[in-house]
Tab-separated table of C-alpha atoms in Angstrom:
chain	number	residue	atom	x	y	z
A	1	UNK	CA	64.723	-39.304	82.232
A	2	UNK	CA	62.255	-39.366	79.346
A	3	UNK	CA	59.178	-37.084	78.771
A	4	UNK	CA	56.012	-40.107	77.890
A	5	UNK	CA	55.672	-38.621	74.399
A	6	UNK	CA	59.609	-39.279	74.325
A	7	UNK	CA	59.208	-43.154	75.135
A	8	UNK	CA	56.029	-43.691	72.991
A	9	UNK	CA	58.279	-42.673	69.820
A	10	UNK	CA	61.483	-44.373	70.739
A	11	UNK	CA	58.579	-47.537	70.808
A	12	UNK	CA	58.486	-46.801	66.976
A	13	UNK	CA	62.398	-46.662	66.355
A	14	UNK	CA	62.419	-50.541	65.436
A	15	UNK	CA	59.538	-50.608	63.586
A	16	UNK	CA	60.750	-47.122	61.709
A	17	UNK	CA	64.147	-48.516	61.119
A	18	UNK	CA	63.455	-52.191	60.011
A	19	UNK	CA	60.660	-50.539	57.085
A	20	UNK	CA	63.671	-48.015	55.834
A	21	UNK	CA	66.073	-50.969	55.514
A	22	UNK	CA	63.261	-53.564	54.388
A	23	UNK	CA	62.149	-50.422	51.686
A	24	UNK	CA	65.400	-49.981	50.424
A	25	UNK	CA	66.180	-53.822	50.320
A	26	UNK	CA	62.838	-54.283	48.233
A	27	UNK	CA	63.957	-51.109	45.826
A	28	UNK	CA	67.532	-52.389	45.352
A	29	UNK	CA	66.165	-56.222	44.473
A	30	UNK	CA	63.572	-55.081	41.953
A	31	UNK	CA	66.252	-52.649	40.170
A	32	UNK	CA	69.255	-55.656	40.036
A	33	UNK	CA	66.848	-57.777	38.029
A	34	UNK	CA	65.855	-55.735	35.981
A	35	UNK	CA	69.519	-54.776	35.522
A	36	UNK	CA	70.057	-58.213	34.691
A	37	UNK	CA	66.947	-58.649	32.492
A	38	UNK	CA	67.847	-55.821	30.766
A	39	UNK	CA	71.612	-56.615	29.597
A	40	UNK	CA	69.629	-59.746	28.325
A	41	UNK	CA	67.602	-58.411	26.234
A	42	UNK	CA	69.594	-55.227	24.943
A	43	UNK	CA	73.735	-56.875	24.967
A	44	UNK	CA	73.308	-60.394	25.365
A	45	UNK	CA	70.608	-61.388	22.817
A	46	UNK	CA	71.624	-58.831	20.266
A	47	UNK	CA	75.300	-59.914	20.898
A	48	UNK	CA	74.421	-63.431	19.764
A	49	UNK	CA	72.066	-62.307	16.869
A	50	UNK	CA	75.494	-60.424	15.818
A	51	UNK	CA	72.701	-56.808	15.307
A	52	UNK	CA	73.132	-53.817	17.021
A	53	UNK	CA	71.045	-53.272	20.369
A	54	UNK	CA	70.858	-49.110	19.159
A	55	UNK	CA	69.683	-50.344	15.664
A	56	UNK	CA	65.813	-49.557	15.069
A	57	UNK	CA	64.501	-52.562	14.346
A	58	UNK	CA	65.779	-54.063	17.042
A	59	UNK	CA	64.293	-51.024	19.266
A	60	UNK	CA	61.141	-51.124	17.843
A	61	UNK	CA	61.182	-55.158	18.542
A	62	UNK	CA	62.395	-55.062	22.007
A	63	UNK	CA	59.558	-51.960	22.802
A	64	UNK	CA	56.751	-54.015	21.071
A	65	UNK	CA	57.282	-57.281	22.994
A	66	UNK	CA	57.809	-55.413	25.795
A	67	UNK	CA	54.188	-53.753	25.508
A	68	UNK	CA	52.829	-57.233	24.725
A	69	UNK	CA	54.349	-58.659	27.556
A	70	UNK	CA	53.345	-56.235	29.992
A	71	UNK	CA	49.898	-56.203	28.999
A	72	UNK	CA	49.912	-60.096	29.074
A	73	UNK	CA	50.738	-59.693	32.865
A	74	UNK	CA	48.033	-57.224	33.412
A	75	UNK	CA	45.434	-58.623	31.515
A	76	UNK	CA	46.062	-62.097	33.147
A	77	UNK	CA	47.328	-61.633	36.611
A	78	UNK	CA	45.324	-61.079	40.111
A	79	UNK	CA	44.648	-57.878	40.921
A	80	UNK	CA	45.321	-56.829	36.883
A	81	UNK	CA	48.775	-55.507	38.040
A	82	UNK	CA	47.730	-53.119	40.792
A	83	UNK	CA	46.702	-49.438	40.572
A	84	UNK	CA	47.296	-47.385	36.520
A	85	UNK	CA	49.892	-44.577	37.530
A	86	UNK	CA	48.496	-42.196	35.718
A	87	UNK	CA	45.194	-42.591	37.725
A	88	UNK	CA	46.579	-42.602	41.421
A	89	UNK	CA	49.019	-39.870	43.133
A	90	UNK	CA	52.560	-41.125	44.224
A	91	UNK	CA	51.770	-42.297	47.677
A	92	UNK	CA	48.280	-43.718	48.001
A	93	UNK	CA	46.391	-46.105	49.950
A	94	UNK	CA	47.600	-49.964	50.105
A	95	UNK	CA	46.270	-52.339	47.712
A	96	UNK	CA	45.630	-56.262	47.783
A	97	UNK	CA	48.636	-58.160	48.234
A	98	UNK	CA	47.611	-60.112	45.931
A	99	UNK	CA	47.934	-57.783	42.972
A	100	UNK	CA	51.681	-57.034	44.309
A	101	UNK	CA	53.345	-60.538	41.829
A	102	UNK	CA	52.022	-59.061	38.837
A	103	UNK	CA	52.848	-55.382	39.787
A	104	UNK	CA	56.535	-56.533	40.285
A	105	UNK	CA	56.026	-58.344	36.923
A	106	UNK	CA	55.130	-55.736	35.228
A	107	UNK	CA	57.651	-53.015	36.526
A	108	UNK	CA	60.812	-55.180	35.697
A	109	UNK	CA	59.707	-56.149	32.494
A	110	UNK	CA	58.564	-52.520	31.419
A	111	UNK	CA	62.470	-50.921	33.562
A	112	UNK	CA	64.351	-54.185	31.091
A	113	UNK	CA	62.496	-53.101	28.434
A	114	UNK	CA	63.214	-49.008	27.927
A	115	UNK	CA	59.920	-48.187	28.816
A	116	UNK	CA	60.528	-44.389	29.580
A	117	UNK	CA	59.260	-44.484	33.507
A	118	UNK	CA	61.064	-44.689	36.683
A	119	UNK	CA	60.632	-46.963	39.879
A	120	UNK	CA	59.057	-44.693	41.726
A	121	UNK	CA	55.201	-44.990	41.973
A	122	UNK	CA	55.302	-48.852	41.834
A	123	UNK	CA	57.774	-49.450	43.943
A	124	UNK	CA	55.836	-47.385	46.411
A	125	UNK	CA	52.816	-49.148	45.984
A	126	UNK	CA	54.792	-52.180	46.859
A	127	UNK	CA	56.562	-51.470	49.957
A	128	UNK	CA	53.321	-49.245	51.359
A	129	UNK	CA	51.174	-53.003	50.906
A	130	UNK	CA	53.533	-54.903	52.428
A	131	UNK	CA	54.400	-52.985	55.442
A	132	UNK	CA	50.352	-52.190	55.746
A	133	UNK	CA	50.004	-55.763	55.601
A	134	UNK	CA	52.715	-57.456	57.835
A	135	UNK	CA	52.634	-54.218	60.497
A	136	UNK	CA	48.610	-55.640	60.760
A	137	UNK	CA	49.685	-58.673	61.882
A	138	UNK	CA	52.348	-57.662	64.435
A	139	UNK	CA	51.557	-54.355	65.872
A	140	UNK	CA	47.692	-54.954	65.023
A	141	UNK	CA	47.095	-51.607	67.697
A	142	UNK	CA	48.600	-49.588	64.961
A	143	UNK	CA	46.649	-47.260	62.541
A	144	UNK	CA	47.340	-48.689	58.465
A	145	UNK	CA	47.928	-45.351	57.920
A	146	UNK	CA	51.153	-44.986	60.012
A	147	UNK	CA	52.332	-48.227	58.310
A	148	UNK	CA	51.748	-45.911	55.090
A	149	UNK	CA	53.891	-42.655	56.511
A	150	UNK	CA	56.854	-45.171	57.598
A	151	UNK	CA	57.241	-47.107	54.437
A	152	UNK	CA	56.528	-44.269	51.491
A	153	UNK	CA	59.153	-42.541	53.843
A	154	UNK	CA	61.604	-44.972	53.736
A	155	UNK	CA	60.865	-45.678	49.718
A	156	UNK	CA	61.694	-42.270	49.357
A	157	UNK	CA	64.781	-41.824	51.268
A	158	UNK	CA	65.978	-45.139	49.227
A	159	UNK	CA	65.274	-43.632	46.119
A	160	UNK	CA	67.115	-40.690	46.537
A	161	UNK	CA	69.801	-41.537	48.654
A	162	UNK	CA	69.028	-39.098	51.203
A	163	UNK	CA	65.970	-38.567	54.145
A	164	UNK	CA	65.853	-34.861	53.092
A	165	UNK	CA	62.913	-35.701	50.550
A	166	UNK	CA	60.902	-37.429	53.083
A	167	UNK	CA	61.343	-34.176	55.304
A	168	UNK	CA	59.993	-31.731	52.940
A	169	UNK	CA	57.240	-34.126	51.694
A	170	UNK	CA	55.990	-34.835	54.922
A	171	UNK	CA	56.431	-31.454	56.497
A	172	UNK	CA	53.787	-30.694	54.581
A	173	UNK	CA	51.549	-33.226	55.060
A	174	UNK	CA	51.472	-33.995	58.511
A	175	UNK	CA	49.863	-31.223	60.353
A	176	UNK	CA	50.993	-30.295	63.702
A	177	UNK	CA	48.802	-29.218	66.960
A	178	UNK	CA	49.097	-28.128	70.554
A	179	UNK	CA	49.160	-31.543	72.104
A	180	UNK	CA	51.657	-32.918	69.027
A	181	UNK	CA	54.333	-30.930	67.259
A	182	UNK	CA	54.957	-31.387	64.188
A	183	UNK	CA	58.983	-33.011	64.594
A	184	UNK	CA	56.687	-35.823	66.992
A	185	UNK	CA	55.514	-36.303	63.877
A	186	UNK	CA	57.843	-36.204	61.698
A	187	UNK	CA	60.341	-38.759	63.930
A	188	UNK	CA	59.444	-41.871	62.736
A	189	UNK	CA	59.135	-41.379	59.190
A	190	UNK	CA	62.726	-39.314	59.420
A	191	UNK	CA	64.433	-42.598	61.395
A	192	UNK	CA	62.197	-45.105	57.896
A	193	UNK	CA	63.550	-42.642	55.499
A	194	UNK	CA	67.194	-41.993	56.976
A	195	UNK	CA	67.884	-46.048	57.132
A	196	UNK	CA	66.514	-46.094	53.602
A	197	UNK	CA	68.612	-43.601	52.406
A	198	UNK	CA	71.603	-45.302	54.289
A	199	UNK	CA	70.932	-48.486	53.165
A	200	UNK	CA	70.610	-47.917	49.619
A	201	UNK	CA	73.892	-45.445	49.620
A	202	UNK	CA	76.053	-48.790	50.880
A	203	UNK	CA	74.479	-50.780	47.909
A	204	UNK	CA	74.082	-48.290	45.028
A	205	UNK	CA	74.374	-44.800	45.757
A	206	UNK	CA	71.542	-42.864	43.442
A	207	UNK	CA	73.620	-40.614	41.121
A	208	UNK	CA	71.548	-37.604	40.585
A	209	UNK	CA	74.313	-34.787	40.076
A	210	UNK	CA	75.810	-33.479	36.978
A	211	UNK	CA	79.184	-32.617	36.549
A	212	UNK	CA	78.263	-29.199	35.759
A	213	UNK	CA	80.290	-25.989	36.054
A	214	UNK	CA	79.652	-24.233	39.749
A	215	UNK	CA	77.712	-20.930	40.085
A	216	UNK	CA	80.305	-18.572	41.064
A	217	UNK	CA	77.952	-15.620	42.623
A	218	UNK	CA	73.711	-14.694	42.447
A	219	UNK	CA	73.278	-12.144	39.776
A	220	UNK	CA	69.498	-10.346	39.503
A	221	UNK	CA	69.860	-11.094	35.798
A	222	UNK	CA	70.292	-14.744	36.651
A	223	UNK	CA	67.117	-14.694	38.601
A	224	UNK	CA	65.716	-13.367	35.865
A	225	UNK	CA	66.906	-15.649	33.255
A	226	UNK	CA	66.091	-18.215	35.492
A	227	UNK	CA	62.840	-17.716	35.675
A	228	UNK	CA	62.619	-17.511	31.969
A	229	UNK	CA	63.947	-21.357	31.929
A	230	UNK	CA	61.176	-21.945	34.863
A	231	UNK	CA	58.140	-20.735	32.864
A	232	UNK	CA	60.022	-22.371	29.604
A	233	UNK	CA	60.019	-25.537	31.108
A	234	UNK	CA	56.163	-25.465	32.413
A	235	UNK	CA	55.031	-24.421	29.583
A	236	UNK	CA	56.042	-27.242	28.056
A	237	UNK	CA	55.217	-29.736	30.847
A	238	UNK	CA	51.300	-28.512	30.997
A	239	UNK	CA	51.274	-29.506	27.337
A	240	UNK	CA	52.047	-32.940	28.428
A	241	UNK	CA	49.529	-32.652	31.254
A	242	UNK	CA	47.075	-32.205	28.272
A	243	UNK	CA	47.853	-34.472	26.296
A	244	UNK	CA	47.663	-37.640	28.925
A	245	UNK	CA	44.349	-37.839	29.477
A	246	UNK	CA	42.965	-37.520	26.194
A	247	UNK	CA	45.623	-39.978	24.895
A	248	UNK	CA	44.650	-42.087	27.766
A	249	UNK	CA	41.014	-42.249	27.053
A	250	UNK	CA	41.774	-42.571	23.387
A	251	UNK	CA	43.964	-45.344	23.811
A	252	UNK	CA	41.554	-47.489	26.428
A	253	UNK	CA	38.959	-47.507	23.692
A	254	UNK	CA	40.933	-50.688	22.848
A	255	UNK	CA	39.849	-52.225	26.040
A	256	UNK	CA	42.117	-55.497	26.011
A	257	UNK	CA	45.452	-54.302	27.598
A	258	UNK	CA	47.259	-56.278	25.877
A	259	UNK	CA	46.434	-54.710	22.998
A	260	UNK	CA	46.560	-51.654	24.395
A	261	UNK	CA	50.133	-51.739	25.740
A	262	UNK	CA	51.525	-53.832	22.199
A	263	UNK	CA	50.311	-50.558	20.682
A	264	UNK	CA	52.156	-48.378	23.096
A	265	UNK	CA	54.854	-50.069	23.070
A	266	UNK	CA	55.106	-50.002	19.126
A	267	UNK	CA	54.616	-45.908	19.610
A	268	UNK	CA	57.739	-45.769	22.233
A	269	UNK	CA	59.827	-47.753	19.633
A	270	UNK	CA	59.103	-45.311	16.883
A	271	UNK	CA	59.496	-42.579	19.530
A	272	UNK	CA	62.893	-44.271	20.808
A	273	UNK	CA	64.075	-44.929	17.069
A	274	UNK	CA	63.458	-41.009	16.627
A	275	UNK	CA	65.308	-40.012	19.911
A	276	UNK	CA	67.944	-42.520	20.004
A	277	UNK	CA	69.051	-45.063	22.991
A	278	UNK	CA	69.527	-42.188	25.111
A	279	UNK	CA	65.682	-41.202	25.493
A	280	UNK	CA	65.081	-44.820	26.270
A	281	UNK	CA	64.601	-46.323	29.896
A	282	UNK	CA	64.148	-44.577	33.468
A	283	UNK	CA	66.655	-41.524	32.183
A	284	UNK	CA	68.588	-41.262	35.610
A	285	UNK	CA	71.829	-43.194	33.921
A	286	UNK	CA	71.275	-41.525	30.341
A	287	UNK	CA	70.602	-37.722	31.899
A	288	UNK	CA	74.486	-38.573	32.740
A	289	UNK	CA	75.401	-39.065	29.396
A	290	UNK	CA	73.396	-35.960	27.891
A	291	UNK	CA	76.104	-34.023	30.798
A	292	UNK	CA	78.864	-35.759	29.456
A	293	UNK	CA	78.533	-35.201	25.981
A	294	UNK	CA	80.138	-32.272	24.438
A	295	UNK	CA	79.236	-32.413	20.630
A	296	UNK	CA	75.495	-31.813	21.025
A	297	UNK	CA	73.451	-29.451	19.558
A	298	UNK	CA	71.091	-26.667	20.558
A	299	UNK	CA	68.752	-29.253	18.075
A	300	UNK	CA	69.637	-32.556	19.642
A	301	UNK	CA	68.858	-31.749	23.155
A	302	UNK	CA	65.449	-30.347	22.208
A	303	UNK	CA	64.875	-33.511	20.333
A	304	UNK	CA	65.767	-35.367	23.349
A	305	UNK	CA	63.631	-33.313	25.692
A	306	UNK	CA	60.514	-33.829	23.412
A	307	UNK	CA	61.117	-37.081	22.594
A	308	UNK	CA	61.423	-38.411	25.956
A	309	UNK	CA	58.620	-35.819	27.274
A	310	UNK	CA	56.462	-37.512	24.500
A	311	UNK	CA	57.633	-41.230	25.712
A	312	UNK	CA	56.043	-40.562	29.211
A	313	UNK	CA	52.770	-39.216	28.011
A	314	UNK	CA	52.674	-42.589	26.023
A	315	UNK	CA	53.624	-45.117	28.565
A	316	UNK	CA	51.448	-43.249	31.107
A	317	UNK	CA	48.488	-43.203	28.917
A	318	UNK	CA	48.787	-46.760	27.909
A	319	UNK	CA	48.811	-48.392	31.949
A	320	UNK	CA	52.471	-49.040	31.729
A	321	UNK	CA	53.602	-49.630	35.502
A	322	UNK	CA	55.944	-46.817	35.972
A	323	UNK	CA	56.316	-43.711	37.905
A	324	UNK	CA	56.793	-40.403	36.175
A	325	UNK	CA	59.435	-38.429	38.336
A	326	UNK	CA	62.333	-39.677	36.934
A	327	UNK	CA	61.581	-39.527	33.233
A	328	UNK	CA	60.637	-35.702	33.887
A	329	UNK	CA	64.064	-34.980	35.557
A	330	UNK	CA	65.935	-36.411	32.410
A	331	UNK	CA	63.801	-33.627	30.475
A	332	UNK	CA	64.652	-31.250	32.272
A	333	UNK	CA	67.820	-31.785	32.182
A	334	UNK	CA	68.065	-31.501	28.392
A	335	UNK	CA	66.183	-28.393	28.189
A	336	UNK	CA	68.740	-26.965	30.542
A	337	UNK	CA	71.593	-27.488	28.218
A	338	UNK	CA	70.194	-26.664	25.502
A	339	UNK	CA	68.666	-23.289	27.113
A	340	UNK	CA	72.539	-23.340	28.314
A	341	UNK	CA	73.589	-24.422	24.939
A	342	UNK	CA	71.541	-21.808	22.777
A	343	UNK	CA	72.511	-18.788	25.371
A	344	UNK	CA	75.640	-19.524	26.906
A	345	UNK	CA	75.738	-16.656	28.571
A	346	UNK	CA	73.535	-18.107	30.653
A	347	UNK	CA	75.148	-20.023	33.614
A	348	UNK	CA	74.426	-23.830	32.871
A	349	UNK	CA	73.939	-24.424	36.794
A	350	UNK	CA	70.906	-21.541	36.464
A	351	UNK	CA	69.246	-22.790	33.226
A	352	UNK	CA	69.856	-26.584	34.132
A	353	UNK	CA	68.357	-26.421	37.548
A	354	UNK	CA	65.488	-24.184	36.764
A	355	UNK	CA	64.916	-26.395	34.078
A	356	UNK	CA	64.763	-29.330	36.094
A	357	UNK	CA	62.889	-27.602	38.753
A	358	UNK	CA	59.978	-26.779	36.503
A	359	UNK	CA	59.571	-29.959	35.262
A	360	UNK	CA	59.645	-31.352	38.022
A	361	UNK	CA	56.659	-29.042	39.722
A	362	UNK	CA	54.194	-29.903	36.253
A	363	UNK	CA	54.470	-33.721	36.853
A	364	UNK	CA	54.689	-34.037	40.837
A	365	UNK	CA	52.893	-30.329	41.979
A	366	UNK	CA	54.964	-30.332	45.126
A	367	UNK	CA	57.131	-27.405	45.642
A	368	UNK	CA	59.318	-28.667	48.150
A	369	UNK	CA	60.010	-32.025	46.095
A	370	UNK	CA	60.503	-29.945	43.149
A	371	UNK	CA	63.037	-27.772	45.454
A	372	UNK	CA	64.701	-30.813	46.387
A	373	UNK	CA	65.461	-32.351	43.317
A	374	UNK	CA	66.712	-29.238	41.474
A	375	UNK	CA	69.080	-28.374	43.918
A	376	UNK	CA	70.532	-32.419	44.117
A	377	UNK	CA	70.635	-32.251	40.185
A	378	UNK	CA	73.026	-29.301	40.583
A	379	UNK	CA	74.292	-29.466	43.738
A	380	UNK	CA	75.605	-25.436	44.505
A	381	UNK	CA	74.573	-23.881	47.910
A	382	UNK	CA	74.687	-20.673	45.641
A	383	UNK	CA	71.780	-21.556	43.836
A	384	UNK	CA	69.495	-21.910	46.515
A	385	UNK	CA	68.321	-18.265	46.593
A	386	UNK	CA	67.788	-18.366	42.919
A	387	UNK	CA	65.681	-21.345	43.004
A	388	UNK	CA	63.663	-20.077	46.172
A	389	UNK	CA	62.922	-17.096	44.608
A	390	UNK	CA	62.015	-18.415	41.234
A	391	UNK	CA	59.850	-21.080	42.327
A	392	UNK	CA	57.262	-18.770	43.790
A	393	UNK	CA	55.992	-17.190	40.269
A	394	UNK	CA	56.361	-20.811	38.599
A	395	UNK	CA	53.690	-21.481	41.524
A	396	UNK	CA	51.449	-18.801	40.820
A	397	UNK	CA	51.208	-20.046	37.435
A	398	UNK	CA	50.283	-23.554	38.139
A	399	UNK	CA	47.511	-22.757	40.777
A	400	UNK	CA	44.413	-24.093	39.793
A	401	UNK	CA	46.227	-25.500	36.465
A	402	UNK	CA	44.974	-29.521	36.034
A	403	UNK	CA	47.492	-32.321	37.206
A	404	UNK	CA	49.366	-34.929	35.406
A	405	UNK	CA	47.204	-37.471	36.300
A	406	UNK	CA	43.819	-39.188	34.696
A	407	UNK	CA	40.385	-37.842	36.375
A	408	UNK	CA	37.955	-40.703	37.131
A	409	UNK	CA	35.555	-40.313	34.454
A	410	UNK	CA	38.608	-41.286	32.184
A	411	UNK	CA	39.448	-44.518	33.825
């Protein structure tokens, strides 16, 4: 009853399935310990000390060890702790599994430690060498690059809870023909990404929406104000993508990671002593509380944007083993409210997810990802229009611009 093409990809349901679950597993693992690592180092130990885990020395202590410890694992383990971030895109090809122990290393102890960078990019790296590596030895007939497609797939649909980012990513990406249509494609990695979504939804669902106020109607001033926030919000993000190479070639001139990351990790305590707890760590949990909080000013969420914007340039620059989605979502988010905050005539749904989607579109340069995560920050049907429609001049001014990432020659 089925067409051949119809049998070849049910062949490739297993596989596509057991690297979602496997992806999300891996994510989930890496994130508890560094849960647990991290109530260590910033309740437990400061509990017992009887000093306060928001105080700034102990900030600027936890951040500085943290740098030295990182760099420690670089410097000493195989592999030097796998790809810098800010050298390689988001899904790239696999690396040695040998450098994957002091990758994992390095990403727990940087997540414990308040390093301001998300999961993401290692956590990808991870899960694309491992499938890569294990597919080679039981399907050895299929292409390493499949095993790539099915596992930064499912990484994605675990990290944000849903397969839809996988779709729009890969939609993109792989090209359809005559002989192969695109949703051939597009099946496998949908069935990876759906049972990583699913599986990391029964275990910890990803909390990327804001309580905020619902867009009642589209107004053409709203697209227009939106916009505004849009171009606000690059503007701001291309001055990051300036800084991070030059700070990264500037801070290599040091040579010896370890010293290298001590010294960046001494800059993101000063930074986090400026900014407060809040502008510490991945941002996904603390983005939350910058929602929550209703006695902020039009000055502290500025502070909070810069600070935190200023956080990822530094751990980026410095080889800290991080991905920089997540971080740029939290600013965002605080230049939405205080946009909101400073204009309040403004819808916060309009400024907050324009905000976000800006962002968003300097540090990734993918439209549809950038799409995708404004509309799950503020999830209103109502705004899709807006954001449609505002996206495309936010694109026109980013063609051709340079990308947050480090060219070779400053490796």
């Amino acid at each position: 009853m089925l067409h051949p093409r119809a049998r070849t990809l049910l062949l490739l349901a297993l596989p596509a399935l057991t690297i979602g679950v496997a992806s999300s597993l891996v994510l989930l693992l890496v994130m508890k310990i560094a849960s647990l690592l991290q109530a260590v180092l910033w309740s437990a130990i400061p509990g017992q000390l009887g000093i306060a885990s928001d105080s700034p020395g102990w900030i600027l202590s936890i951040l500085t060890l943290t740098g030295i410890a990182v760099g420690l694992v670089i410097r000493f383990s195989r592999g030097h702790g796998g790809p810098d971030p800010a050298s390689v895109p988001l899904i790239n090809a696999p690396v040695s599994v040998k450098a994957l122990p002091g990758l994992v290393l390095a990403l727990i102890l940087g997540l414990a430690g308040g390093v301001s960078l998300g999961p993401e990019h290692p956590v990808m790296v991870l899960n694309i060498a491992l499938a890569v590596a294990l597919g080679a030895h039981v399907f050895p007939r299929v292409a390493p690059l499949d095993w790539t497609i099915l596992a930064s797939a499912g990484t994605l649909g675990a990290l944000f809870g849903t397969p839809v980012a996988a779709a729009l990513v890969f939609s993109q990406t792989l090209t359809a023909s005559n002989d192969v249509p695109l949703w051939d494609r597009l099946l496998a990695p949908l069935m990876a990404a759906a049972a990583g979504a699913l599986t990391s939804s029964l275990f910890a669902l990803p909390h990327f929406a804001l309580p905020i106020p619902r867009y009642p109607q589209l107004h053409i001033v709203d697209i227009i104000s939106g916009a505004v926030v849009t171009v606000f919000a690059i503007a701001l993000g291309m001055v990051a993508v300036w800084c991070l190479p030059r700070l990264h070639r500037l801070m290599h001139q040091l040579h010896n990671p370890v010293l290298v990351l001590g010294v960046g990790g001494f800059l993101l305590g000063l930074l986090g002593i400026i900014g407060g707890p809040v502008t510490l760590f991945k941002g996904l949990d603390e983005m939350q509380q910058l929602a929550f909080a209703q006695t902020l000013t039009v000055t502290d969420y500025l502070l909070f944007a810069v600070v935190k914007l200023a956080a990822l340039v530094v751990a980026a620059a410095c080889g800290f083993r991080g991905g920089r989605i997540f971080p740029a979502v939290f600013v965002g988010v605080a230049l939405g409210l205080m946009l909101h905050k400073h204009v309040d005539a403004v819808p916060a749904a309009v400024t907050v997810s324009c905000a976000v989607l800006g962002m968003v579109l300097v540090v990734t340069r993918d439209g549809w990802l950038s799409l995708f995560l404004a509309a799950v920050v503020v999830p209103d049907t109502t705004l899709l229009p807006l954001l449609c429609i505002v996206i495309l001049p936010a694109w026109l001014l980013l063609i051709g611009k340079p990308m947050m990432i480090v060219p070779r020659r400053d490796q």
